[in-house]
């Protein structure tokens, strides 16, 4: 069976043109006419491929590569094999991404899975919903009463948009996503299988009547240019709104509890769990599987390492990690101290034979 490709094949381009596009210097101008037909990693590239190198971890792959050309910084230029044309540039990966965005623009934003324009016959749209021109609604999607959707937006197959939801222009709502009680800005990308606007985990626990459910009457507000990864859940607020700030990028399978406020241009990696009523500032970066307790404040520019548990406020620009999280310098010192204690105890002959 032939291996399928799912994106548009890039155009063939001469190295001289690629150098201009990436703002790189072709070290050997005589190779300017060599034609490149695609992008590839060092280990999979052939003579017609462009690759990049910027990490010594992959030095052996660079030495063995069959790539036709490689974007590389001046620091590592001498490591490139003689048969590979060198494109010298200060930031190789950034230059590689620049040409990838040019050649594979169709991969930057999900396209209609069915290649349709307009509204699929099997979609269900309430008569009171208002859709601007150039909205695509794919098969089996359901759009409820009083929904508003801006032009250029794609509603994926099987998605359900609840009553009164507002979605801006040039958005993409992935297949099987459910949205309710939400106002969504422009250029928002929501990947498949998300749940947005369901009620939060609000109870009075262990009362005489059992666990008493607290009504969740807030909304979810998602500002412009936000990306939400597949399988992510964002609870609506209980009293105040849950807010996702402009430009924030959320990875797959993230849980965002009710009343959480996330600032602008934040980065949230996979499987993060955010308890309710958190306030996260602008430009915050959270590593994979970070868990943060409720009612905390994470300052602007803070960073938390992967798999950390946070139970205290973090100041602006703080670098924290560990379980429970603390400033990384303190955390590393404690790890070193514990390792030293273990090492010293093993060296003590009195400890021989003990478990």
CSV table of C-alpha atoms in Angstrom, one decimal:
chain,number,residue,atom,x,y,z
A,1,UNK,CA,0.0,0.0,0.0
A,2,UNK,CA,1.4,3.4,-0.9
A,3,UNK,CA,2.0,5.7,2.0
A,4,UNK,CA,-0.5,8.6,2.0
A,5,UNK,CA,0.4,12.2,2.5
A,6,UNK,CA,-2.2,14.4,4.1
A,7,UNK,CA,-0.9,17.9,3.2
A,8,UNK,CA,-0.2,19.8,0.0
A,9,UNK,CA,3.1,18.9,-1.6
A,10,UNK,CA,5.5,21.8,-1.4
A,11,UNK,CA,6.9,23.4,-4.6
A,12,UNK,CA,10.4,22.6,-5.8
A,13,UNK,CA,12.8,25.4,-4.9
A,14,UNK,CA,16.4,26.2,-5.6
A,15,UNK,CA,18.8,26.7,-2.7
A,16,UNK,CA,19.4,30.3,-3.7
A,17,UNK,CA,15.7,31.0,-3.3
A,18,UNK,CA,15.5,29.1,0.0
A,19,UNK,CA,18.4,31.1,1.3
A,20,UNK,CA,16.5,34.3,0.5
A,21,UNK,CA,13.3,33.1,2.1
A,22,UNK,CA,15.0,31.9,5.3
A,23,UNK,CA,17.4,34.9,5.4
A,24,UNK,CA,20.3,32.5,5.5
A,25,UNK,CA,23.7,32.6,3.8
A,26,UNK,CA,24.4,29.8,1.3
A,27,UNK,CA,28.0,29.1,2.1
A,28,UNK,CA,28.8,27.7,-1.3
A,29,UNK,CA,27.0,29.9,-3.9
A,30,UNK,CA,27.9,27.4,-6.6
A,31,UNK,CA,25.2,25.1,-5.1
A,32,UNK,CA,22.5,27.8,-5.5
A,33,UNK,CA,20.8,25.9,-8.3
A,34,UNK,CA,20.4,22.6,-6.4
A,35,UNK,CA,16.7,21.9,-6.1
A,36,UNK,CA,14.9,21.0,-2.8
A,37,UNK,CA,11.5,19.3,-3.0
A,38,UNK,CA,10.7,18.8,0.7
A,39,UNK,CA,11.6,19.1,4.4
A,40,UNK,CA,12.8,16.3,6.6
A,41,UNK,CA,14.6,15.4,9.8
A,42,UNK,CA,18.3,14.7,9.6
A,43,UNK,CA,17.9,10.9,9.9
A,44,UNK,CA,15.2,10.6,7.2
A,45,UNK,CA,16.4,13.3,4.7
A,46,UNK,CA,17.6,12.5,1.2
A,47,UNK,CA,19.5,14.6,-1.4
A,48,UNK,CA,16.3,16.5,-2.3
A,49,UNK,CA,15.5,17.5,1.3
A,50,UNK,CA,16.3,20.4,3.5
A,51,UNK,CA,17.0,19.7,7.2
A,52,UNK,CA,18.2,21.7,10.2
A,53,UNK,CA,20.6,21.2,13.1
A,54,UNK,CA,20.9,23.2,16.3
A,55,UNK,CA,21.4,20.6,19.1
A,56,UNK,CA,24.5,18.6,19.9
A,57,UNK,CA,22.3,15.7,21.0
A,58,UNK,CA,21.8,15.0,17.3
A,59,UNK,CA,25.4,15.4,16.2
A,60,UNK,CA,25.8,11.7,15.0
A,61,UNK,CA,22.6,12.1,12.9
A,62,UNK,CA,24.1,15.2,11.3
A,63,UNK,CA,27.3,13.4,10.5
A,64,UNK,CA,25.3,10.5,8.9
A,65,UNK,CA,22.7,12.6,7.1
A,66,UNK,CA,22.0,12.3,3.4
A,67,UNK,CA,20.2,15.7,3.2
A,68,UNK,CA,20.8,17.9,0.3
A,69,UNK,CA,21.1,21.0,2.5
A,70,UNK,CA,21.0,21.9,6.2
A,71,UNK,CA,20.3,25.1,8.1
A,72,UNK,CA,22.9,25.4,10.8
A,73,UNK,CA,24.4,28.1,13.0
A,74,UNK,CA,28.0,29.3,12.5
A,75,UNK,CA,28.9,27.4,15.8
A,76,UNK,CA,28.2,24.0,14.2
A,77,UNK,CA,28.9,24.8,10.6
A,78,UNK,CA,32.2,22.8,10.5
A,79,UNK,CA,30.3,19.6,11.6
A,80,UNK,CA,28.2,19.4,8.4
A,81,UNK,CA,29.4,16.7,6.0
A,82,UNK,CA,31.0,17.9,2.8
A,83,UNK,CA,28.2,16.6,0.6
A,84,UNK,CA,25.5,18.7,2.4
A,85,UNK,CA,25.0,22.3,1.3
A,86,UNK,CA,25.3,24.7,4.3
A,87,UNK,CA,22.8,27.4,4.9
A,88,UNK,CA,24.3,29.5,7.7
A,89,UNK,CA,21.8,31.2,10.0
A,90,UNK,CA,21.8,32.4,13.6
A,91,UNK,CA,18.6,30.5,14.5
A,92,UNK,CA,18.3,27.3,12.4
A,93,UNK,CA,15.0,26.0,13.8
A,94,UNK,CA,13.3,29.4,13.5
A,95,UNK,CA,14.5,29.6,9.8
A,96,UNK,CA,13.3,26.0,9.2
A,97,UNK,CA,9.9,26.9,10.6
A,98,UNK,CA,9.7,30.0,8.5
A,99,UNK,CA,10.0,27.9,5.3
A,100,UNK,CA,7.7,25.2,6.7
A,101,UNK,CA,5.0,27.8,7.3
A,102,UNK,CA,5.4,29.0,3.7
A,103,UNK,CA,5.3,25.6,2.2
A,104,UNK,CA,2.7,23.9,4.5
A,105,UNK,CA,0.3,26.7,5.3
A,106,UNK,CA,-2.6,24.2,5.1
A,107,UNK,CA,-1.1,22.5,8.2
A,108,UNK,CA,-1.3,25.6,10.4
A,109,UNK,CA,-5.0,25.5,10.7
A,110,UNK,CA,-7.3,22.5,10.4
A,111,UNK,CA,-9.2,22.4,7.1
A,112,UNK,CA,-12.7,21.0,6.4
A,113,UNK,CA,-12.4,17.2,6.9
A,114,UNK,CA,-14.8,16.7,4.0
A,115,UNK,CA,-13.7,19.5,1.7
A,116,UNK,CA,-17.1,21.1,1.8
A,117,UNK,CA,-18.2,24.7,1.6
A,118,UNK,CA,-21.2,26.1,3.4
A,119,UNK,CA,-23.5,23.9,5.5
A,120,UNK,CA,-23.7,20.1,5.2
A,121,UNK,CA,-27.2,18.7,4.6
A,122,UNK,CA,-27.0,16.6,7.7
A,123,UNK,CA,-26.1,19.5,10.0
A,124,UNK,CA,-28.9,20.7,12.3
A,125,UNK,CA,-29.1,24.5,12.8
A,126,UNK,CA,-31.8,26.2,14.8
A,127,UNK,CA,-33.7,28.8,12.8
A,128,UNK,CA,-32.7,31.5,15.3
A,129,UNK,CA,-29.0,31.0,14.9
A,130,UNK,CA,-27.1,33.6,12.9
A,131,UNK,CA,-24.2,32.6,10.8
A,132,UNK,CA,-22.2,35.1,8.7
A,133,UNK,CA,-21.1,34.3,5.2
A,134,UNK,CA,-18.4,31.7,4.6
A,135,UNK,CA,-19.1,29.7,7.7
A,136,UNK,CA,-18.6,25.9,7.1
A,137,UNK,CA,-20.7,23.5,9.1
A,138,UNK,CA,-19.7,19.9,8.6
A,139,UNK,CA,-21.9,16.8,8.7
A,140,UNK,CA,-23.9,16.0,11.9
A,141,UNK,CA,-23.0,19.2,13.7
A,142,UNK,CA,-25.7,20.7,15.8
A,143,UNK,CA,-26.1,24.5,16.4
A,144,UNK,CA,-28.5,25.6,19.0
A,145,UNK,CA,-30.8,28.6,19.3
A,146,UNK,CA,-29.5,32.2,19.3
A,147,UNK,CA,-25.9,31.0,18.4
A,148,UNK,CA,-23.8,33.5,16.5
A,149,UNK,CA,-20.9,32.4,14.4
A,150,UNK,CA,-18.5,34.7,12.4
A,151,UNK,CA,-17.3,34.4,8.8
A,152,UNK,CA,-14.5,32.0,8.0
A,153,UNK,CA,-15.3,29.8,11.0
A,154,UNK,CA,-15.4,26.0,10.6
A,155,UNK,CA,-17.6,23.9,12.8
A,156,UNK,CA,-16.4,20.3,12.8
A,157,UNK,CA,-18.4,17.1,12.2
A,158,UNK,CA,-20.5,16.1,15.2
A,159,UNK,CA,-19.8,19.3,17.2
A,160,UNK,CA,-22.5,20.6,19.4
A,161,UNK,CA,-22.9,24.4,20.0
A,162,UNK,CA,-25.3,25.2,22.8
A,163,UNK,CA,-27.8,28.0,23.1
A,164,UNK,CA,-26.5,31.6,23.0
A,165,UNK,CA,-22.9,30.7,22.3
A,166,UNK,CA,-21.0,33.4,20.4
A,167,UNK,CA,-18.0,32.4,18.2
A,168,UNK,CA,-16.0,35.0,16.3
A,169,UNK,CA,-14.5,35.0,12.9
A,170,UNK,CA,-11.9,32.6,11.4
A,171,UNK,CA,-12.2,30.1,14.2
A,172,UNK,CA,-12.1,26.3,14.0
A,173,UNK,CA,-14.2,24.1,16.3
A,174,UNK,CA,-12.9,20.5,16.1
A,175,UNK,CA,-15.1,17.4,15.5
A,176,UNK,CA,-17.0,16.1,18.5
A,177,UNK,CA,-16.4,19.3,20.5
A,178,UNK,CA,-19.2,20.5,22.8
A,179,UNK,CA,-19.5,24.2,23.7
A,180,UNK,CA,-22.0,25.9,26.0
A,181,UNK,CA,-22.2,29.0,28.1
A,182,UNK,CA,-19.2,30.5,26.2
A,183,UNK,CA,-18.2,33.6,24.3
A,184,UNK,CA,-15.3,33.0,21.9
A,185,UNK,CA,-13.2,35.6,20.1
A,186,UNK,CA,-11.6,35.6,16.7
A,187,UNK,CA,-8.9,33.3,15.3
A,188,UNK,CA,-9.5,30.7,18.0
A,189,UNK,CA,-8.5,27.1,17.2
A,190,UNK,CA,-10.3,24.4,19.2
A,191,UNK,CA,-9.1,20.9,18.5
A,192,UNK,CA,-11.3,17.8,18.4
A,193,UNK,CA,-13.0,16.4,21.5
A,194,UNK,CA,-13.0,19.4,23.7
A,195,UNK,CA,-15.7,20.2,26.3
A,196,UNK,CA,-16.1,23.9,27.0
A,197,UNK,CA,-18.6,25.5,29.3
A,198,UNK,CA,-19.8,22.5,31.3
A,199,UNK,CA,-20.5,23.2,35.0
A,200,UNK,CA,-17.6,23.2,37.4
A,201,UNK,CA,-16.9,20.8,40.3
A,202,UNK,CA,-18.8,22.8,42.9
A,203,UNK,CA,-20.2,21.1,46.0
A,204,UNK,CA,-20.7,21.6,49.7
A,205,UNK,CA,-19.1,18.3,50.8
A,206,UNK,CA,-20.3,15.9,53.5
A,207,UNK,CA,-23.3,17.9,54.7
A,208,UNK,CA,-26.4,16.3,56.3
A,209,UNK,CA,-28.0,16.1,52.8
A,210,UNK,CA,-24.9,14.6,51.3
A,211,UNK,CA,-22.7,16.5,48.8
A,212,UNK,CA,-24.8,19.6,48.0
A,213,UNK,CA,-24.3,20.8,44.4
A,214,UNK,CA,-23.6,24.5,44.0
A,215,UNK,CA,-25.2,26.1,40.9
A,216,UNK,CA,-22.6,27.2,38.3
A,217,UNK,CA,-24.0,30.2,36.6
A,218,UNK,CA,-20.9,31.8,35.1
A,219,UNK,CA,-19.5,31.7,31.6
A,220,UNK,CA,-16.3,30.8,29.7
A,221,UNK,CA,-14.6,33.7,27.9
A,222,UNK,CA,-12.0,32.8,25.3
A,223,UNK,CA,-10.2,35.8,23.8
A,224,UNK,CA,-8.6,36.2,20.4
A,225,UNK,CA,-5.9,33.9,19.0
A,226,UNK,CA,-6.2,31.2,21.6
A,227,UNK,CA,-5.5,27.5,20.8
A,228,UNK,CA,-7.1,24.7,22.8
A,229,UNK,CA,-5.6,21.2,22.4
A,230,UNK,CA,-7.6,18.0,21.8
A,231,UNK,CA,-9.6,16.6,24.7
A,232,UNK,CA,-9.2,19.7,26.9
A,233,UNK,CA,-12.0,20.7,29.3
A,234,UNK,CA,-12.7,24.2,30.4
A,235,UNK,CA,-15.4,24.6,33.1
A,236,UNK,CA,-17.6,27.6,33.2
A,237,UNK,CA,-17.5,29.9,36.2
A,238,UNK,CA,-19.7,29.5,39.3
A,239,UNK,CA,-20.2,33.3,40.0
A,240,UNK,CA,-17.4,35.0,38.0
A,241,UNK,CA,-16.3,33.9,34.5
A,242,UNK,CA,-13.6,31.5,33.5
A,243,UNK,CA,-11.3,33.5,31.3
A,244,UNK,CA,-8.6,32.4,28.8
A,245,UNK,CA,-6.4,35.4,27.8
A,246,UNK,CA,-5.5,36.4,24.3
A,247,UNK,CA,-2.7,34.4,22.6
A,248,UNK,CA,-2.6,31.6,25.1
A,249,UNK,CA,-1.8,28.2,23.8
A,250,UNK,CA,-3.2,25.1,25.6
A,251,UNK,CA,-2.0,21.6,24.9
A,252,UNK,CA,-4.0,18.3,24.8
A,253,UNK,CA,-6.0,16.9,27.8
A,254,UNK,CA,-5.8,19.9,30.1
A,255,UNK,CA,-8.4,20.5,32.8
A,256,UNK,CA,-9.2,24.1,33.7
A,257,UNK,CA,-11.6,24.4,36.6
A,258,UNK,CA,-14.3,27.0,37.3
A,259,UNK,CA,-13.5,30.7,37.9
A,260,UNK,CA,-9.9,30.3,36.6
A,261,UNK,CA,-8.4,33.3,35.0
A,262,UNK,CA,-5.5,32.8,32.6
A,263,UNK,CA,-3.6,35.8,31.3
A,264,UNK,CA,-2.3,36.6,27.8
A,265,UNK,CA,0.3,34.6,25.9
A,266,UNK,CA,0.5,31.7,28.4
A,267,UNK,CA,1.8,28.2,27.5
A,268,UNK,CA,0.1,25.2,29.1
A,269,UNK,CA,1.6,21.8,28.3
A,270,UNK,CA,-0.3,18.5,28.3
A,271,UNK,CA,-2.3,17.0,31.2
A,272,UNK,CA,-2.2,20.0,33.4
A,273,UNK,CA,-4.8,20.2,36.1
A,274,UNK,CA,-5.9,23.7,37.3
A,275,UNK,CA,-8.2,23.8,40.3
A,276,UNK,CA,-10.9,26.4,40.6
A,277,UNK,CA,-10.5,30.1,41.2
A,278,UNK,CA,-6.9,30.4,40.2
A,279,UNK,CA,-5.4,33.6,38.8
A,280,UNK,CA,-2.6,33.1,36.3
A,281,UNK,CA,-0.8,36.1,35.0
A,282,UNK,CA,0.5,36.9,31.5
A,283,UNK,CA,3.3,35.0,29.8
A,284,UNK,CA,3.2,32.1,32.3
A,285,UNK,CA,4.6,28.7,31.2
A,286,UNK,CA,3.5,25.5,32.9
A,287,UNK,CA,5.1,22.2,32.1
A,288,UNK,CA,3.3,18.9,31.4
A,289,UNK,CA,1.3,17.3,34.3
A,290,UNK,CA,1.6,20.4,36.6
A,291,UNK,CA,-1.1,20.5,39.2
A,292,UNK,CA,-2.1,23.7,40.9
A,293,UNK,CA,-4.3,24.0,44.0
A,294,UNK,CA,-7.3,26.3,44.1
A,295,UNK,CA,-7.4,30.0,45.0
A,296,UNK,CA,-3.7,30.7,44.2
A,297,UNK,CA,-2.0,33.4,42.2
A,298,UNK,CA,0.7,32.7,39.7
A,299,UNK,CA,2.6,35.9,38.8
A,300,UNK,CA,3.4,37.3,35.3
A,301,UNK,CA,6.2,35.5,33.6
A,302,UNK,CA,6.4,32.6,36.1
A,303,UNK,CA,7.5,29.1,35.0
A,304,UNK,CA,6.7,25.8,36.6
A,305,UNK,CA,8.6,22.6,35.7
A,306,UNK,CA,6.8,19.5,34.5
A,307,UNK,CA,5.1,17.2,37.0
A,308,UNK,CA,5.2,19.8,39.8
A,309,UNK,CA,2.5,20.2,42.4
A,310,UNK,CA,1.8,23.8,43.4
A,311,UNK,CA,0.2,24.7,46.7
A,312,UNK,CA,1.5,28.3,47.2
A,313,UNK,CA,1.3,31.5,45.3
A,314,UNK,CA,4.2,32.0,42.9
A,315,UNK,CA,5.7,35.6,42.5
A,316,UNK,CA,6.1,37.2,39.1
A,317,UNK,CA,9.0,35.7,37.1
A,318,UNK,CA,9.4,32.9,39.6
A,319,UNK,CA,11.0,29.6,38.5
A,320,UNK,CA,9.5,26.9,40.6
A,321,UNK,CA,9.4,23.1,40.5
A,322,UNK,CA,9.0,19.9,42.6
A,323,UNK,CA,6.5,18.3,44.8
A,324,UNK,CA,5.5,20.5,46.5
A,325,UNK,CA,6.8,23.2,44.2
A,326,UNK,CA,9.3,25.8,45.5
A,327,UNK,CA,11.9,28.0,43.9
A,328,UNK,CA,14.0,25.8,41.6
A,329,UNK,CA,17.4,26.8,43.2
A,330,UNK,CA,16.1,25.7,46.6
A,331,UNK,CA,14.6,22.5,45.1
A,332,UNK,CA,17.9,21.6,43.5
A,333,UNK,CA,19.8,22.2,46.7
A,334,UNK,CA,17.5,19.9,48.6
A,335,UNK,CA,17.8,17.2,46.0
A,336,UNK,CA,21.6,17.4,46.1
A,337,UNK,CA,21.5,17.4,49.9
A,338,UNK,CA,19.3,14.2,50.0
A,339,UNK,CA,21.5,12.5,47.4
A,340,UNK,CA,24.6,13.3,49.5
A,341,UNK,CA,22.9,11.9,52.7
A,342,UNK,CA,22.1,8.6,50.8
A,343,UNK,CA,25.6,8.4,49.4
A,344,UNK,CA,27.2,9.0,52.8
A,345,UNK,CA,24.9,6.4,54.5
A,346,UNK,CA,26.0,3.8,51.9
A,347,UNK,CA,29.6,4.6,52.6
A,348,UNK,CA,29.1,4.1,56.4
A,349,UNK,CA,30.1,0.4,57.2
A,350,UNK,CA,27.7,0.5,60.2
A,351,UNK,CA,24.9,0.4,57.6
A,352,UNK,CA,26.0,-2.8,55.9
A,353,UNK,CA,23.4,-5.5,56.0
A,354,UNK,CA,20.6,-3.1,56.9
A,355,UNK,CA,17.5,-2.8,54.8
